[in-house]
Coordinates of C-alpha atoms in Angstrom, one line a residue:
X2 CA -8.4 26.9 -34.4
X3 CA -6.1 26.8 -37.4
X4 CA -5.6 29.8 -39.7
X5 CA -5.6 30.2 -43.4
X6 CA -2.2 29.6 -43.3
X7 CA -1.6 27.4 -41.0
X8 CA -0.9 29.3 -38.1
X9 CA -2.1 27.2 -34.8
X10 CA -1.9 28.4 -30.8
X11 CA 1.2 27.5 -29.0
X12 CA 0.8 24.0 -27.4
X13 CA 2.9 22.5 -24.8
X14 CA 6.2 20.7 -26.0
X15 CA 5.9 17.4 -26.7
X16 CA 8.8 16.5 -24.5
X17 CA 6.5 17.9 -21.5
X18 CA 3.4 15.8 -22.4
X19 CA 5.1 12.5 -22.5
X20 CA 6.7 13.5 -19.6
X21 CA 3.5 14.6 -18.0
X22 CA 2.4 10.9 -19.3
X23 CA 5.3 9.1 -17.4
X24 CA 4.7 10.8 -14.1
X25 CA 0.9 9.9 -14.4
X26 CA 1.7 6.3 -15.2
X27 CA 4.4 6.2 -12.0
X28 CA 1.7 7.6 -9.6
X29 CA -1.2 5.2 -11.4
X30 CA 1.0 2.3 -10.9
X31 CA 1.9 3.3 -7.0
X32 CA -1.8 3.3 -6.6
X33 CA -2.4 0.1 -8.5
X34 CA 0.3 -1.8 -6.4
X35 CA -1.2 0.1 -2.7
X36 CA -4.4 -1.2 -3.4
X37 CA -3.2 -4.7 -3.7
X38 CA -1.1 -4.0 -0.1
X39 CA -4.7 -2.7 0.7
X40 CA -6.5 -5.8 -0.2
X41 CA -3.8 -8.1 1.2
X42 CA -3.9 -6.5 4.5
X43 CA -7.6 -6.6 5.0
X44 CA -7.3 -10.5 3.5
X45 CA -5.0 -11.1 6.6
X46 CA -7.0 -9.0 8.9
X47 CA -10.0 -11.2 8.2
X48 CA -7.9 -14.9 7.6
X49 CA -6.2 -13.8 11.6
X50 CA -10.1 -12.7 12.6
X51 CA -11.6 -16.2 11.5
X52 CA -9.2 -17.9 13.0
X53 CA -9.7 -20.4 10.0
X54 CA -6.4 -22.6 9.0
X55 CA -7.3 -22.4 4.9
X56 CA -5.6 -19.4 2.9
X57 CA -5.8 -18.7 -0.1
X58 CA -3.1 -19.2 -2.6
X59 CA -3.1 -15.6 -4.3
X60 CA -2.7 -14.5 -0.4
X61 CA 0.3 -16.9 0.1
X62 CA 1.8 -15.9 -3.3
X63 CA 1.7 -12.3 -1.8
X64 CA 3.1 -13.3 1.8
X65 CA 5.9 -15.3 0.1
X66 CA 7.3 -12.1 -2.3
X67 CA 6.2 -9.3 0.0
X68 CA 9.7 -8.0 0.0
X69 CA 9.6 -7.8 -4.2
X70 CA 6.5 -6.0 -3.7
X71 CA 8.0 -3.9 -0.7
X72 CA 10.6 -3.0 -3.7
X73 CA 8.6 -2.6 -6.5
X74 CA 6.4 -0.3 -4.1
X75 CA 9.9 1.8 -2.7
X76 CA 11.2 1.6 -6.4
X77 CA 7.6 3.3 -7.8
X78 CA 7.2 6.4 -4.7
X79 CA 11.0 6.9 -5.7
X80 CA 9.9 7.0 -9.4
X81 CA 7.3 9.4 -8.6
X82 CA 8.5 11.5 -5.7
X83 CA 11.6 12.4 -8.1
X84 CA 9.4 12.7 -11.4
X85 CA 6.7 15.3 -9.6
X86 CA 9.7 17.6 -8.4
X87 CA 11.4 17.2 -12.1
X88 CA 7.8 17.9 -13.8
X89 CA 7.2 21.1 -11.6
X90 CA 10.3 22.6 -12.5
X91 CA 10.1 21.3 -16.2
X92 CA 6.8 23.1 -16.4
X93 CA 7.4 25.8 -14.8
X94 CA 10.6 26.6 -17.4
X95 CA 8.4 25.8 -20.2
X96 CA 5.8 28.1 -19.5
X97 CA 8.0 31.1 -19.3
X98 CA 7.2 33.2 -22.3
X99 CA 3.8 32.3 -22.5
X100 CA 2.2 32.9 -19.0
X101 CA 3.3 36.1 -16.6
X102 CA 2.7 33.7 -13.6
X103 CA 3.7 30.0 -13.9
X104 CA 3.4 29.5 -9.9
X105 CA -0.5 29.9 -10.3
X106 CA -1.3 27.5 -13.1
X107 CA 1.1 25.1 -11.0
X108 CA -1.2 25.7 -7.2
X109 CA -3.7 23.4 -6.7
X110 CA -5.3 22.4 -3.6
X111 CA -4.3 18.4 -4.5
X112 CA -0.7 19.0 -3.7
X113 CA -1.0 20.2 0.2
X114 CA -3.8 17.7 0.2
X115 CA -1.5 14.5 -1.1
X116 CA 1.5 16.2 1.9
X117 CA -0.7 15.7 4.6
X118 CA -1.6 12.3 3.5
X119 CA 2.1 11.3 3.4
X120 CA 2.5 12.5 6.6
X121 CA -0.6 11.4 8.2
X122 CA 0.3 7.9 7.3
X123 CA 3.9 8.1 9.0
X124 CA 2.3 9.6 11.9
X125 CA 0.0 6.7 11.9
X126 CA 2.7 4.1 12.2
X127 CA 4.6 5.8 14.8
X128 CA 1.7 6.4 17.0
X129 CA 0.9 2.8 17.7
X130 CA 2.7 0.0 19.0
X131 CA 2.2 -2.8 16.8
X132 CA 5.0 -5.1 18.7
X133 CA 2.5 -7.5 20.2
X134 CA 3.6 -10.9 19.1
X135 CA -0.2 -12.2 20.1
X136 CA -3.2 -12.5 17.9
X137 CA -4.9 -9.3 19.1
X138 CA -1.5 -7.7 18.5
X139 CA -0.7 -8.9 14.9
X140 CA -4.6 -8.0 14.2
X141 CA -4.0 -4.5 15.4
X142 CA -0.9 -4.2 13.1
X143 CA -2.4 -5.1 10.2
X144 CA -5.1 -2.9 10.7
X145 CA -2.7 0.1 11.0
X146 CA -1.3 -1.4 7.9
X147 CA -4.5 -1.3 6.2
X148 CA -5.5 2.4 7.6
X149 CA -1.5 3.7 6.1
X150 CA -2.4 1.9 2.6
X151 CA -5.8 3.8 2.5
X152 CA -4.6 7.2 3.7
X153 CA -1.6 6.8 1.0
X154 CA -4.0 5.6 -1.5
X155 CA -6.5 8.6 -0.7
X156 CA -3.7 10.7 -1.0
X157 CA -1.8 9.6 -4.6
X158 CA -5.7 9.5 -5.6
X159 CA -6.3 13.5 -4.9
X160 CA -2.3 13.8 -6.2
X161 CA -3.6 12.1 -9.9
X162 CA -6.6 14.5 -10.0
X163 CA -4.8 17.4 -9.2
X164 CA -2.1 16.4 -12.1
X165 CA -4.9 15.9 -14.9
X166 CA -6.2 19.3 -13.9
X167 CA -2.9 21.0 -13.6
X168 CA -2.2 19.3 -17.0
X169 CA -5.4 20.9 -18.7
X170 CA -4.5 24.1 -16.9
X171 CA -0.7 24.5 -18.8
X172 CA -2.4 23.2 -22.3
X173 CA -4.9 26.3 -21.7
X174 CA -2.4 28.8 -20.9
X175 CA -0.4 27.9 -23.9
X176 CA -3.4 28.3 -25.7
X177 CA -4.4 31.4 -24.0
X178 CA -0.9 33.3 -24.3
X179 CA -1.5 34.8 -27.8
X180 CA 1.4 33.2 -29.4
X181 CA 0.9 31.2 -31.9
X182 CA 3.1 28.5 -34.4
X183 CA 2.6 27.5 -37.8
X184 CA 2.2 23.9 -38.7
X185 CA 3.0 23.6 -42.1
X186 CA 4.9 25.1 -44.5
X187 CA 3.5 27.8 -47.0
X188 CA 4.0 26.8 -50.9
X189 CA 6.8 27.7 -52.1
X190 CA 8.3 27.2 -55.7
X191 CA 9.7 23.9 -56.5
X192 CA 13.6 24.0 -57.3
X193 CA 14.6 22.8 -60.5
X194 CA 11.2 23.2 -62.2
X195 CA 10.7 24.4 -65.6

């Protein structure tokens, strides 16, 4: 809603949106690259399961730079570990002026959600023994595998929810605060004009 002259509601910085853009992205790409840990578990599960010599070459390709994916994938949860803590604090400094209580635009139930998946999926590893050098043993650790990748993927899912409502929620106490910013400038006279 724009006024006469050009007066507008207060929106969030544009420093905070890209930066609410970035963290997105970081936690997207996590997902995208635990889903293909996901899928190459459960390729391995079923390749150990058949007992079948042939593999496929996407499969090998992931086998043979597992630790650049193992990398990439530390490099990413850094990226967005780091960025959400940054972003909470970010938002909460740039909602100060416009909303009495930052702290409740900020609580949603996705954040303790996305903790107890992180944790679950340690407590997962450490609560089986996946040292078996046999078949049965190397089937059982990549299911555990599979079950920490899904748990982790549940979890950065519920996280990315919870930031796109979060997001919506600061736009609309921006909106909401009463303050608002003009857009343009009013007329004015020209210099030098005759």
């Amino acid at each position: 809603m724009t006024t006469d002259d050009g007066w507008v509601p207060a929106s969030p910085p544009k420093t905070w949106e890209w930066g609410t853009r970035a963290l997105m992205l970081a936690i997207g790409a996590t997902c995208g690259l635990t889903v293909l840990f996901l899928v190459c578990d459960l390729a391995v599960w079923s390749h150990l399961r058949s007992g079948s010599e042939a593999v496929s070459p996407t499969l090998i390709w992931i086998i043979e730079h597992i630790d650049s994916l193992n990398l990439l994938g530390l490099f990413l949860v850094g990226a967005y570990l780091v960025g959400f803590f940054v972003w909470r604090r970010r938002t909460k400094e740039a909602l100060r002026g416009y909303v009495a209580e930052p702290d409740g635009l900020l609580s949603h139930w996705s954040v303790p959600v996305w903790n107890a998946a992180i944790v679950a999926s340690f407590l997962i590893r450490m609560n089986v023994d996946t040292s078996a050098e046999d078949i049965d043993g190397m089937v059982r650790a990549v299911q555990v595998e599979a079950l920490q990748h899904a748990v982790r993927l549940a979890g950065l899912t519920v996280l990315l929810i919870g930031l796109w409502e979060i997001r919506d929620r600061v736009r609309a106490g921006f909106r909401d605060s009463g303050v608002m910013r003009q857009t343009r400038r009013t007329p004015g006279r020209i210099p030098f004009q005759s």
